[in-house]
PDB file of C-alpha atoms in Angstrom:
ATOM      1  CA  MET U  50      90.416  62.526 -12.320  1.00 45.00           C
ATOM      2  CA  SER U  51      88.631  62.024  -9.037  1.00 59.00           C
ATOM      3  CA  ASN U  52      90.328  60.183  -6.251  1.00 83.00           C
ATOM      4  CA  GLY U  53      89.579  58.072  -3.255  1.00 93.00           C
ATOM      5  CA  THR U  54      86.716  57.768  -0.858  1.00 95.00           C
ATOM      6  CA  LEU U  55      85.215  60.351   1.474  1.00 96.00           C
ATOM      7  CA  ILE U  56      83.101  59.399   4.473  1.00 96.00           C
ATOM      8  CA  VAL U  57      80.858  61.934   6.152  1.00 96.00           C
ATOM      9  CA  ALA U  58      81.148  61.334   9.902  1.00 95.00           C
ATOM     10  CA  GLU U  59      78.905  62.737  12.629  1.00 93.00           C
ATOM     11  CA  SER U  60      79.284  63.738  16.235  1.00 91.00           C
ATOM     12  CA  HIS U  61      76.728  64.400  18.925  1.00 86.00           C
ATOM     13  CA  ASP U  62      77.387  66.458  22.067  1.00 84.00           C
ATOM     14  CA  GLY U  63      81.099  66.475  21.282  1.00 86.00           C
ATOM     15  CA  LYS U  64      81.300  62.687  20.965  1.00 89.00           C
ATOM     16  CA  LEU U  65      81.785  60.707  17.788  1.00 91.00           C
ATOM     17  CA  ARG U  66      78.553  58.915  16.868  1.00 90.00           C
ATOM     18  CA  PRO U  67      79.052  55.114  16.780  1.00 87.00           C
ATOM     19  CA  ALA U  68      77.699  54.965  13.217  1.00 90.00           C
ATOM     20  CA  SER U  69      80.787  56.918  12.133  1.00 92.00           C
ATOM     21  CA  LEU U  70      83.009  53.954  12.999  1.00 91.00           C
ATOM     22  CA  GLU U  71      80.800  51.707  10.854  1.00 92.00           C
ATOM     23  CA  LEU U  72      81.353  54.277   8.116  1.00 94.00           C
ATOM     24  CA  VAL U  73      85.118  53.833   8.436  1.00 93.00           C
ATOM     25  CA  THR U  74      84.728  50.103   7.727  1.00 93.00           C
ATOM     26  CA  ALA U  75      82.442  50.819   4.765  1.00 95.00           C
ATOM     27  CA  GLY U  76      84.925  53.440   3.585  1.00 94.00           C
ATOM     28  CA  LEU U  77      87.765  50.909   3.655  1.00 92.00           C
ATOM     29  CA  ALA U  78      85.638  48.568   1.493  1.00 93.00           C
ATOM     30  CA  ALA U  79      85.014  51.364  -1.003  1.00 95.00           C
ATOM     31  CA  LYS U  80      88.683  52.334  -0.971  1.00 93.00           C
ATOM     32  CA  GLN U  81      89.582  48.772  -1.905  1.00 92.00           C
ATOM     33  CA  ALA U  82      87.200  49.012  -4.874  1.00 93.00           C
ATOM     34  CA  VAL U  83      88.146  52.418  -6.240  1.00 92.00           C
ATOM     35  CA  GLY U  84      91.730  52.828  -5.031  1.00 92.00           C
ATOM     36  CA  GLY U  85      93.131  56.128  -3.821  1.00 91.00           C
ATOM     37  CA  SER U  86      92.925  57.145  -0.197  1.00 91.00           C
ATOM     38  CA  LEU U  87      90.252  57.160   2.468  1.00 92.00           C
ATOM     39  CA  ASN U  88      89.332  60.534   3.856  1.00 93.00           C
ATOM     40  CA  ALA U  89      86.747  61.685   6.349  1.00 93.00           C
ATOM     41  CA  CYS U  90      84.845  64.885   6.832  1.00 94.00           C
ATOM     42  CA  LEU U  91      83.518  65.741  10.279  1.00 94.00           C
ATOM     43  CA  PRO U  92      81.290  68.813  10.455  1.00 94.00           C
ATOM     44  CA  GLY U  93      80.272  70.209  13.832  1.00 92.00           C
ATOM     45  CA  ALA U  94      81.122  72.574  16.658  1.00 90.00           C
ATOM     46  CA  GLY U  95      83.392  71.573  19.554  1.00 90.00           C
ATOM     47  CA  ILE U  96      84.537  68.478  17.673  1.00 91.00           C
ATOM     48  CA  ALA U  97      88.213  68.210  18.640  1.00 90.00           C
ATOM     49  CA  ALA U  98      87.721  65.068  20.762  1.00 90.00           C
ATOM     50  CA  ALA U  99      85.457  63.416  18.188  1.00 91.00           C
ATOM     51  CA  ALA U 100      87.941  64.264  15.430  1.00 90.00           C
ATOM     52  CA  SER U 101      90.835  62.665  17.273  1.00 89.00           C
ATOM     53  CA  GLU U 102      88.798  59.531  18.017  1.00 89.00           C
ATOM     54  CA  LEU U 103      87.944  59.267  14.339  1.00 90.00           C
ATOM     55  CA  ALA U 104      91.550  59.940  13.311  1.00 88.00           C
ATOM     56  CA  ASP U 105      92.695  57.044  15.522  1.00 86.00           C
ATOM     57  CA  SER U 106      90.247  54.592  13.984  1.00 83.00           C
ATOM     58  CA  ALA U 107      91.952  54.058  10.648  1.00 67.00           C
ATOM     59  CA  SER U 108      94.823  55.180   8.546  1.00 57.00           C
ATOM     60  CA  MET U 109      93.430  58.003   6.532  1.00 58.00           C
ATOM     61  CA  ALA U 110      94.972  60.739   4.475  1.00 45.00           C
TER      62      ALA U 110
ATOM     63  CA  MET J   4      90.732  63.854   7.503  1.00 86.00           C
ATOM     64  CA  ILE J   5      88.957  67.155   7.445  1.00 89.00           C
ATOM     65  CA  ALA J   6      87.287  68.800  10.409  1.00 91.00           C
ATOM     66  CA  VAL J   7      84.797  71.514   9.554  1.00 92.00           C
ATOM     67  CA  GLU J   8      84.339  73.428  12.786  1.00 90.00           C
ATOM     68  CA  HIS J   9      81.693  76.148  12.845  1.00 88.00           C
ATOM     69  CA  GLU J  10      79.161  77.388  15.356  1.00 86.00           C
ATOM     70  CA  ARG J  11      76.428  76.896  12.767  1.00 85.00           C
ATOM     71  CA  LEU J  12      77.262  73.198  12.687  1.00 88.00           C
ATOM     72  CA  ALA J  13      76.456  72.658  16.373  1.00 85.00           C
ATOM     73  CA  GLY J  14      73.711  70.039  16.295  1.00 82.00           C
ATOM     74  CA  PHE J  15      72.450  68.813  12.972  1.00 85.00           C
ATOM     75  CA  ALA J  16      70.896  71.348  10.625  1.00 85.00           C
ATOM     76  CA  THR J  17      70.331  70.324   7.038  1.00 88.00           C
ATOM     77  CA  ASP J  18      71.314  73.542   5.316  1.00 88.00           C
ATOM     78  CA  SER J  19      74.576  74.325   7.092  1.00 90.00           C
ATOM     79  CA  TRP J  20      75.720  70.699   7.166  1.00 93.00           C
ATOM     80  CA  ALA J  21      74.990  70.273   3.458  1.00 94.00           C
ATOM     81  CA  ALA J  22      77.071  73.387   2.722  1.00 93.00           C
ATOM     82  CA  ALA J  23      79.949  72.077   4.865  1.00 94.00           C
ATOM     83  CA  VAL J  24      79.935  68.651   3.213  1.00 96.00           C
ATOM     84  CA  GLU J  25      79.668  70.231  -0.240  1.00 95.00           C
ATOM     85  CA  ALA J  26      82.787  72.284   0.477  1.00 94.00           C
ATOM     86  CA  ALA J  27      84.660  69.174   1.667  1.00 95.00           C
ATOM     87  CA  ILE J  28      83.710  67.290  -1.503  1.00 96.00           C
ATOM     88  CA  ARG J  29      84.836  70.186  -3.722  1.00 94.00           C
ATOM     89  CA  SER J  30      88.126  70.386  -1.891  1.00 92.00           C
ATOM     90  CA  LEU J  31      88.914  66.644  -2.026  1.00 92.00           C
ATOM     91  CA  ASP J  32      87.312  65.611  -5.334  1.00 94.00           C
ATOM     92  CA  PRO J  33      86.569  62.032  -4.189  1.00 95.00           C
ATOM     93  CA  ALA J  34      85.267  59.217  -6.411  1.00 95.00           C
ATOM     94  CA  VAL J  35      82.919  57.911  -3.700  1.00 97.00           C
ATOM     95  CA  VAL J  36      81.168  59.736  -0.861  1.00 97.00           C
ATOM     96  CA  ILE J  37      79.592  57.621   1.874  1.00 97.00           C
ATOM     97  CA  PHE J  38      77.015  58.721   4.453  1.00 97.00           C
ATOM     98  CA  ALA J  39      75.957  56.925   7.629  1.00 94.00           C
ATOM     99  CA  GLY J  40      72.552  55.246   7.784  1.00 89.00           C
ATOM    100  CA  THR J  41      71.479  57.777  10.394  1.00 87.00           C
ATOM    101  CA  THR J  42      68.582  60.195  10.079  1.00 86.00           C
ATOM    102  CA  SER J  43      71.007  63.008   9.312  1.00 90.00           C
ATOM    103  CA  GLY J  44      73.021  60.892   6.861  1.00 93.00           C
ATOM    104  CA  ARG J  45      69.864  59.966   5.002  1.00 91.00           C
ATOM    105  CA  ASP J  46      68.849  63.603   4.897  1.00 92.00           C
ATOM    106  CA  LEU J  47      72.185  64.779   3.511  1.00 95.00           C
ATOM    107  CA  ALA J  48      72.927  62.023   0.976  1.00 96.00           C
ATOM    108  CA  PRO J  49      70.181  62.747  -1.607  1.00 96.00           C
ATOM    109  CA  ARG J  50      70.646  66.498  -1.150  1.00 95.00           C
ATOM    110  CA  LEU J  51      74.356  66.339  -1.944  1.00 97.00           C
ATOM    111  CA  ALA J  52      73.874  63.829  -4.770  1.00 97.00           C
ATOM    112  CA  ALA J  53      71.414  66.253  -6.389  1.00 96.00           C
ATOM    113  CA  ARG J  54      73.828  69.181  -5.976  1.00 96.00           C
ATOM    114  CA  PHE J  55      76.554  67.279  -7.817  1.00 96.00           C
ATOM    115  CA  GLY J  56      74.182  65.655 -10.325  1.00 96.00           C
ATOM    116  CA  ALA J  57      75.614  62.303  -9.235  1.00 96.00           C
ATOM    117  CA  PRO J  58      73.995  58.910  -8.584  1.00 97.00           C
ATOM    118  CA  LEU J  59      73.082  57.794  -5.044  1.00 97.00           C
ATOM    119  CA  VAL J  60      72.643  54.235  -3.830  1.00 97.00           C
ATOM    120  CA  ALA J  61      70.948  54.281  -0.439  1.00 95.00           C
ATOM    121  CA  ASN J  62      71.128  51.661   2.301  1.00 93.00           C
ATOM    122  CA  ALA J  63      74.156  49.785   0.933  1.00 95.00           C
ATOM    123  CA  ILE J  64      75.241  46.687   2.853  1.00 94.00           C
ATOM    124  CA  ALA J  65      78.238  45.804   0.645  1.00 95.00           C
ATOM    125  CA  ILE J  66      80.431  47.873  -1.652  1.00 96.00           C
ATOM    126  CA  ALA J  67      82.500  46.522  -4.581  1.00 95.00           C
ATOM    127  CA  GLY J  68      83.241  47.326  -8.217  1.00 94.00           C
ATOM    128  CA  THR J  69      85.876  49.683  -9.570  1.00 92.00           C
ATOM    129  CA  ALA J  70      86.415  53.408  -9.969  1.00 89.00           C
ATOM    130  CA  GLY J  71      83.740  54.714 -12.318  1.00 90.00           C
ATOM    131  CA  ALA J  72      81.461  51.709 -11.747  1.00 94.00           C
ATOM    132  CA  ILE J  73      80.674  51.110  -8.094  1.00 95.00           C
ATOM    133  CA  VAL J  74      78.582  48.052  -7.294  1.00 96.00           C
ATOM    134  CA  ALA J  75      76.548  48.470  -4.118  1.00 96.00           C
ATOM    135  CA  THR J  76      74.421  45.697  -2.654  1.00 96.00           C
ATOM    136  CA  ARG J  77      71.181  46.748  -1.008  1.00 94.00           C
ATOM    137  CA  PRO J  78      68.251  44.863   0.489  1.00 90.00           C
ATOM    138  CA  VAL J  79      64.941  45.117  -1.340  1.00 89.00           C
ATOM    139  CA  LEU J  80      61.456  43.663  -0.783  1.00 85.00           C
ATOM    140  CA  GLY J  81      61.826  43.972   2.966  1.00 78.00           C
ATOM    141  CA  GLY J  82      65.237  42.328   2.992  1.00 78.00           C
ATOM    142  CA  ARG J  83      64.128  39.112   1.312  1.00 84.00           C
ATOM    143  CA  VAL J  84      66.182  39.845  -1.794  1.00 91.00           C
ATOM    144  CA  GLN J  85      69.536  41.560  -2.204  1.00 93.00           C
ATOM    145  CA  SER J  86      70.032  43.653  -5.279  1.00 95.00           C
ATOM    146  CA  ASP J  87      73.377  44.701  -6.785  1.00 96.00           C
ATOM    147  CA  VAL J  88      73.138  48.243  -8.111  1.00 96.00           C
ATOM    148  CA  THR J  89      75.889  49.590 -10.369  1.00 96.00           C
ATOM    149  CA  ALA J  90      76.381  53.338 -10.134  1.00 96.00           C
ATOM    150  CA  THR J  91      78.560  54.837 -12.856  1.00 95.00           C
ATOM    151  CA  GLY J  92      80.367  58.154 -13.095  1.00 93.00           C
ATOM    152  CA  ASP J  93      83.340  60.005 -11.650  1.00 94.00           C
ATOM    153  CA  LEU J  94      81.432  60.674  -8.449  1.00 96.00           C
ATOM    154  CA  VAL J  95      79.079  58.260  -6.716  1.00 96.00           C
ATOM    155  CA  PHE J  96      77.144  58.766  -3.456  1.00 97.00           C
ATOM    156  CA  LEU J  97      76.280  55.940  -1.066  1.00 97.00           C
ATOM    157  CA  SER J  98      74.566  55.656   2.263  1.00 96.00           C
ATOM    158  CA  ILE J  99      75.019  52.512   4.336  1.00 95.00           C
ATOM    159  CA  GLY J 100      72.427  50.499   6.217  1.00 89.00           C
ATOM    160  CA  PRO J 101      72.497  50.768  10.033  1.00 85.00           C
ATOM    161  CA  GLY J 102      74.601  47.939  11.466  1.00 84.00           C
ATOM    162  CA  ALA J 103      75.623  46.710   7.993  1.00 88.00           C
ATOM    163  CA  TYR J 104      79.290  47.201   8.844  1.00 90.00           C
ATOM    164  CA  GLU J 105      81.293  46.428  11.981  1.00 88.00           C
ATOM    165  CA  LYS J 106      82.697  49.394  13.815  1.00 87.00           C
ATOM    166  CA  ALA J 107      86.333  50.110  13.005  1.00 86.00           C
ATOM    167  CA  THR J 108      88.740  49.846  15.920  1.00 81.00           C
ATOM    168  CA  ALA J 109      91.840  51.863  16.662  1.00 77.00           C
ATOM    169  CA  THR J 110      94.713  50.784  14.436  1.00 75.00           C
ATOM    170  CA  GLY J 111      97.571  52.502  16.201  1.00 74.00           C
ATOM    171  CA  ALA J 112      97.927  54.797  13.228  1.00 78.00           C
ATOM    172  CA  THR J 113      96.560  58.296  13.544  1.00 81.00           C
ATOM    173  CA  ALA J 114      95.338  60.275  10.588  1.00 83.00           C
ATOM    174  CA  SER J 115      96.231  63.919  10.377  1.00 83.00           C
ATOM    175  CA  VAL J 116      93.370  66.307  10.949  1.00 86.00           C
ATOM    176  CA  THR J 117      93.167  69.434   8.845  1.00 85.00           C
ATOM    177  CA  SER J 118      90.500  72.033   9.264  1.00 87.00           C
ATOM    178  CA  LEU J 119      88.502  73.482   6.443  1.00 88.00           C
ATOM    179  CA  ASP J 120      86.995  76.939   6.755  1.00 86.00           C
ATOM    180  CA  VAL J 121      83.617  77.233   5.132  1.00 87.00           C
ATOM    181  CA  ASP J 122      81.533  80.371   4.850  1.00 85.00           C
ATOM    182  CA  LEU J 123      78.190  79.397   6.331  1.00 83.00           C
ATOM    183  CA  SER J 124      76.905  82.904   6.856  1.00 79.00           C
ATOM    184  CA  ARG J 125      74.178  82.404   4.267  1.00 77.00           C
ATOM    185  CA  THR J 126      72.945  79.059   5.570  1.00 76.00           C
ATOM    186  CA  CYS J 127      69.932  78.794   7.821  1.00 69.00           C
ATOM    187  CA  ARG J 128      69.717  77.026  11.152  1.00 62.00           C
ATOM    188  CA  ILE J 129      66.432  75.285  10.505  1.00 58.00           C
ATOM    189  CA  GLY J 130      67.186  71.622  10.954  1.00 49.00           C
ATOM    190  CA  PHE J 131      64.760  68.908  11.553  1.00 47.00           C
ATOM    191  CA  ALA J 132      61.849  69.926  13.643  1.00 43.00           C
ATOM    192  CA  TYR J 133      61.177  66.261  14.207  1.00 42.00           C
ATOM    193  CA  TRP J 134      64.372  65.729  16.148  1.00 42.00           C
ATOM    194  CA  ALA J 135      62.675  67.355  19.064  1.00 40.00           C
ATOM    195  CA  TRP J 136      59.274  65.924  18.361  1.00 40.00           C
ATOM    196  CA  PRO J 137      57.512  63.968  19.670  1.00 42.00           C
ATOM    197  CA  PRO J 138      59.102  64.813  23.046  1.00 43.00           C
ATOM    198  CA  ALA J 139      58.080  61.413  24.388  1.00 46.00           C
ATOM    199  CA  ASP J 140      60.905  59.915  22.313  1.00 45.00           C
ATOM    200  CA  SER J 141      63.536  61.418  24.555  1.00 42.00           C
ATOM    201  CA  GLY J 142      61.556  61.232  27.764  1.00 46.00           C
ATOM    202  CA  GLY J 143      62.559  58.543  30.267  1.00 51.00           C
ATOM    203  CA  GLY J 144      64.815  55.594  29.395  1.00 57.00           C
ATOM    204  CA  ALA J 145      67.480  55.372  26.742  1.00 68.00           C
ATOM    205  CA  SER J 146      66.795  56.596  23.222  1.00 79.00           C
ATOM    206  CA  LEU J 147      66.232  53.803  20.702  1.00 84.00           C
ATOM    207  CA  ALA J 148      68.655  55.287  18.191  1.00 77.00           C
ATOM    208  CA  ASN J 149      71.699  55.514  20.447  1.00 80.00           C
ATOM    209  CA  THR J 150      71.369  52.678  22.913  1.00 87.00           C
ATOM    210  CA  ASP J 151      73.420  49.471  23.139  1.00 90.00           C
ATOM    211  CA  VAL J 152      70.502  47.459  24.472  1.00 94.00           C
ATOM    212  CA  VAL J 153      66.942  47.182  23.184  1.00 95.00           C
ATOM    213  CA  VAL J 154      64.226  45.108  24.824  1.00 96.00           C
ATOM    214  CA  ALA J 155      61.289  44.707  22.457  1.00 97.00           C
ATOM    215  CA  GLY J 156      57.889  43.304  23.307  1.00 97.00           C
ATOM    216  CA  GLY J 157      55.229  41.786  21.105  1.00 96.00           C
ATOM    217  CA  ARG J 158      51.769  40.341  21.182  1.00 95.00           C
ATOM    218  CA  GLY J 159      52.925  37.534  23.446  1.00 96.00           C
ATOM    219  CA  LEU J 160      52.682  39.992  26.328  1.00 96.00           C
ATOM    220  CA  LYS J 161      48.898  39.661  26.020  1.00 95.00           C
ATOM    221  CA  GLU J 162      48.029  43.151  27.278  1.00 93.00           C
ATOM    222  CA  ALA J 163      49.472  46.659  27.524  1.00 94.00           C
ATOM    223  CA  ALA J 164      49.957  46.552  31.296  1.00 94.00           C
ATOM    224  CA  ASN J 165      52.321  43.594  30.974  1.00 95.00           C
ATOM    225  CA  PHE J 166      54.837  45.835  29.191  1.00 95.00           C
ATOM    226  CA  ALA J 167      55.939  46.722  32.709  1.00 95.00           C
ATOM    227  CA  LEU J 168      57.936  43.456  32.591  1.00 95.00           C
ATOM    228  CA  VAL J 169      59.735  44.685  29.459  1.00 95.00           C
ATOM    229  CA  GLU J 170      60.325  48.119  30.983  1.00 94.00           C
ATOM    230  CA  GLU J 171      61.825  46.576  34.129  1.00 94.00           C
ATOM    231  CA  LEU J 172      64.294  44.475  32.178  1.00 94.00           C
ATOM    232  CA  ALA J 173      65.183  47.398  29.892  1.00 94.00           C
ATOM    233  CA  SER J 174      65.814  49.688  32.820  1.00 91.00           C
ATOM    234  CA  LYS J 175      67.898  47.020  34.582  1.00 91.00           C
ATOM    235  CA  LEU J 176      70.073  46.795  31.436  1.00 92.00           C
ATOM    236  CA  GLY J 177      70.114  50.551  30.835  1.00 90.00           C
ATOM    237  CA  GLY J 178      68.417  49.945  27.503  1.00 92.00           C
ATOM    238  CA  ALA J 179      65.433  51.205  25.556  1.00 93.00           C
ATOM    239  CA  VAL J 180      61.967  49.706  25.169  1.00 95.00           C
ATOM    240  CA  ALA J 181      60.716  48.845  21.685  1.00 96.00           C
ATOM    241  CA  ALA J 182      57.594  47.218  20.304  1.00 96.00           C
ATOM    242  CA  SER J 183      56.362  45.122  17.405  1.00 95.00           C
ATOM    243  CA  ARG J 184      53.858  46.498  14.947  1.00 93.00           C
ATOM    244  CA  ALA J 185      51.067  44.347  16.358  1.00 93.00           C
ATOM    245  CA  VAL J 186      51.192  46.006  19.762  1.00 94.00           C
ATOM    246  CA  VAL J 187      51.632  49.513  18.338  1.00 92.00           C
ATOM    247  CA  ASP J 188      48.594  48.919  16.116  1.00 91.00           C
ATOM    248  CA  ALA J 189      46.746  47.736  19.211  1.00 91.00           C
ATOM    249  CA  GLY J 190      47.560  51.072  20.836  1.00 91.00           C
ATOM    250  CA  TRP J 191      49.624  49.532  23.677  1.00 93.00           C
ATOM    251  CA  ARG J 192      52.772  51.447  22.756  1.00 93.00           C
ATOM    252  CA  PRO J 193      53.544  54.670  20.833  1.00 91.00           C
ATOM    253  CA  HIS J 194      54.624  54.460  17.200  1.00 89.00           C
ATOM    254  CA  HIS J 195      58.087  55.871  17.865  1.00 90.00           C
ATOM    255  CA  GLU J 196      58.921  52.596  19.616  1.00 93.00           C
ATOM    256  CA  GLN J 197      57.960  50.438  16.645  1.00 94.00           C
ATOM    257  CA  ILE J 198      60.698  48.302  15.088  1.00 95.00           C
ATOM    258  CA  GLY J 199      60.523  47.041  11.534  1.00 92.00           C
ATOM    259  CA  GLN J 200      59.628  47.905   7.986  1.00 89.00           C
ATOM    260  CA  THR J 201      57.078  50.550   8.930  1.00 87.00           C
ATOM    261  CA  GLY J 202      58.967  51.656  12.043  1.00 89.00           C
ATOM    262  CA  LYS J 203      62.569  52.105  13.109  1.00 90.00           C
ATOM    263  CA  THR J 204      65.665  50.164  12.126  1.00 90.00           C
ATOM    264  CA  VAL J 205      68.004  49.530  15.034  1.00 92.00           C
ATOM    265  CA  ALA J 206      71.280  47.632  15.404  1.00 91.00           C
ATOM    266  CA  PRO J 207      72.180  47.572  19.106  1.00 92.00           C
ATOM    267  CA  LYS J 208      74.766  45.294  20.720  1.00 92.00           C
ATOM    268  CA  LEU J 209      71.969  43.361  22.380  1.00 95.00           C
ATOM    269  CA  TYR J 210      68.373  42.990  21.164  1.00 96.00           C
ATOM    270  CA  ILE J 211      65.987  41.011  23.317  1.00 96.00           C
ATOM    271  CA  ALA J 212      62.764  40.031  21.550  1.00 97.00           C
ATOM    272  CA  VAL J 213      60.033  39.122  24.008  1.00 97.00           C
ATOM    273  CA  GLY J 214      56.863  37.480  22.739  1.00 96.00           C
ATOM    274  CA  ILE J 215      57.634  38.524  19.164  1.00 97.00           C
ATOM    275  CA  SER J 216      57.122  35.802  16.547  1.00 95.00           C
ATOM    276  CA  GLY J 217      59.595  37.372  14.129  1.00 95.00           C
ATOM    277  CA  ALA J 218      57.719  38.233  10.952  1.00 94.00           C
ATOM    278  CA  VAL J 219      60.085  39.355   8.195  1.00 92.00           C
ATOM    279  CA  GLN J 220      58.648  42.889   8.451  1.00 92.00           C
ATOM    280  CA  HIS J 221      59.846  43.048  12.073  1.00 95.00           C
ATOM    281  CA  ASN J 222      63.162  41.319  11.488  1.00 94.00           C
ATOM    282  CA  VAL J 223      64.355  43.760   8.812  1.00 92.00           C
ATOM    283  CA  GLY J 224      64.319  46.430  11.512  1.00 92.00           C
ATOM    284  CA  MET J 225      66.646  44.590  13.924  1.00 94.00           C
ATOM    285  CA  GLN J 226      68.577  41.854  12.161  1.00 91.00           C
ATOM    286  CA  GLY J 227      71.743  43.988  12.143  1.00 89.00           C
ATOM    287  CA  SER J 228      71.893  43.672  15.960  1.00 92.00           C
ATOM    288  CA  GLU J 229      75.091  42.069  17.245  1.00 91.00           C
ATOM    289  CA  LEU J 230      73.425  39.657  19.653  1.00 93.00           C
ATOM    290  CA  ILE J 231      69.767  38.666  19.413  1.00 95.00           C
ATOM    291  CA  VAL J 232      68.042  36.908  22.287  1.00 95.00           C
ATOM    292  CA  ALA J 233      64.521  35.636  21.659  1.00 95.00           C
ATOM    293  CA  ILE J 234      62.024  34.586  24.303  1.00 95.00           C
ATOM    294  CA  ASN J 235      58.955  32.868  22.899  1.00 95.00           C
ATOM    295  CA  ARG J 236      56.595  30.080  23.819  1.00 95.00           C
ATOM    296  CA  ASP J 237      56.430  28.703  20.288  1.00 95.00           C
ATOM    297  CA  PRO J 238      59.580  26.731  19.377  1.00 94.00           C
ATOM    298  CA  ASP J 239      58.713  27.160  15.682  1.00 94.00           C
ATOM    299  CA  ALA J 240      58.522  30.971  15.876  1.00 95.00           C
ATOM    300  CA  PRO J 241      60.596  32.434  13.011  1.00 95.00           C
ATOM    301  CA  ILE J 242      62.409  34.738  15.455  1.00 95.00           C
ATOM    302  CA  PHE J 243      64.490  31.731  16.563  1.00 95.00           C
ATOM    303  CA  LYS J 244      65.946  31.453  13.038  1.00 93.00           C
ATOM    304  CA  ILE J 245      67.762  34.765  13.438  1.00 93.00           C
ATOM    305  CA  ALA J 246      68.331  34.632  17.201  1.00 94.00           C
ATOM    306  CA  SER J 247      71.818  34.131  18.634  1.00 92.00           C
ATOM    307  CA  PHE J 248      70.201  32.635  21.763  1.00 93.00           C
ATOM    308  CA  GLY J 249      66.652  31.405  22.120  1.00 93.00           C
ATOM    309  CA  ILE J 250      64.625  30.722  25.211  1.00 94.00           C
ATOM    310  CA  VAL J 251      61.542  28.600  24.556  1.00 94.00           C
ATOM    311  CA  GLY J 252      59.276  29.254  27.479  1.00 93.00           C
ATOM    312  CA  ASP J 253      56.603  31.313  29.114  1.00 95.00           C
ATOM    313  CA  LEU J 254      57.751  34.920  29.089  1.00 95.00           C
ATOM    314  CA  PHE J 255      55.737  35.566  32.257  1.00 95.00           C
ATOM    315  CA  GLU J 256      58.146  33.195  34.036  1.00 94.00           C
ATOM    316  CA  VAL J 257      61.317  33.942  32.066  1.00 94.00           C
ATOM    317  CA  LEU J 258      61.234  37.767  32.159  1.00 94.00           C
ATOM    318  CA  PRO J 259      60.822  38.250  35.918  1.00 94.00           C
ATOM    319  CA  GLU J 260      63.526  35.600  36.526  1.00 93.00           C
ATOM    320  CA  LEU J 261      65.897  37.333  34.091  1.00 92.00           C
ATOM    321  CA  THR J 262      65.317  40.680  35.768  1.00 92.00           C
ATOM    322  CA  ARG J 263      65.773  39.075  39.198  1.00 92.00           C
ATOM    323  CA  GLN J 264      69.077  37.423  38.202  1.00 90.00           C
ATOM    324  CA  LEU J 265      70.368  40.760  36.939  1.00 88.00           C
ATOM    325  CA  SER J 266      69.504  42.491  40.198  1.00 85.00           C
TER     326      SER J 266
END
């Protein structure tokens, strides 16, 4: 059984791209529809700062 | 959340990013995967959907339904009609339209970040050549894709040289210059500045439309903007229907005054 919602976030030059925060809102809408948890995937190099900004933006698993 | 840190993921490259996202999906087994309405998001979404043999609804502006039957709303016919598309299956892929959703703000809660190691040694670094081309896109001024302010000019400017007024205001606001199709077709401005159905879709915090009547083909490319200011001589111009603030007047008086007041 599959579970939850996954958003694919993006960073640019070590910063979280603004579109990723729109994705969080869309992800919360999808989570409401399908249940389960909201998770995010952030690929990149040198992404620690972007990852923590994204982690602060919503309660995710 | 999952961070996939790898030197091959520095800057967007289709192959390595697709492999990283594929690994994240296999590890989490989600019911829905959502991509941003960015160039890279739109590149990855169909690729990943094909790899998993799963449906993709692109450019969603609303998401509802239930697990196994996601209902995504997307604009069709240049945004004149909204269509509800039901995607069925254990795994559904979506991409969202630029500006369709508000940005999430900090909630006080912090998600835990785990890292996922992915073997990318067999992926190639060839990304999009067109990110670096044409170079004019990144030369001077702010880039259209990442700016908070866009000042767009249309046929009301009467001739190419008058775009200097638009450039002055854009530079005063730290924003980017954009153009309507009419003036790009006329050769006044390069195509990479064109907003609308056959150009770019932008959703900045502030979009100033100068001498643009607001044909639906233009408006679909900017109606997600947070604040739209329209300057036009014609009080019946359709741009005023979607504008947050409208200035009915001669742009050759209004623009220099606006730039002067901001100085």
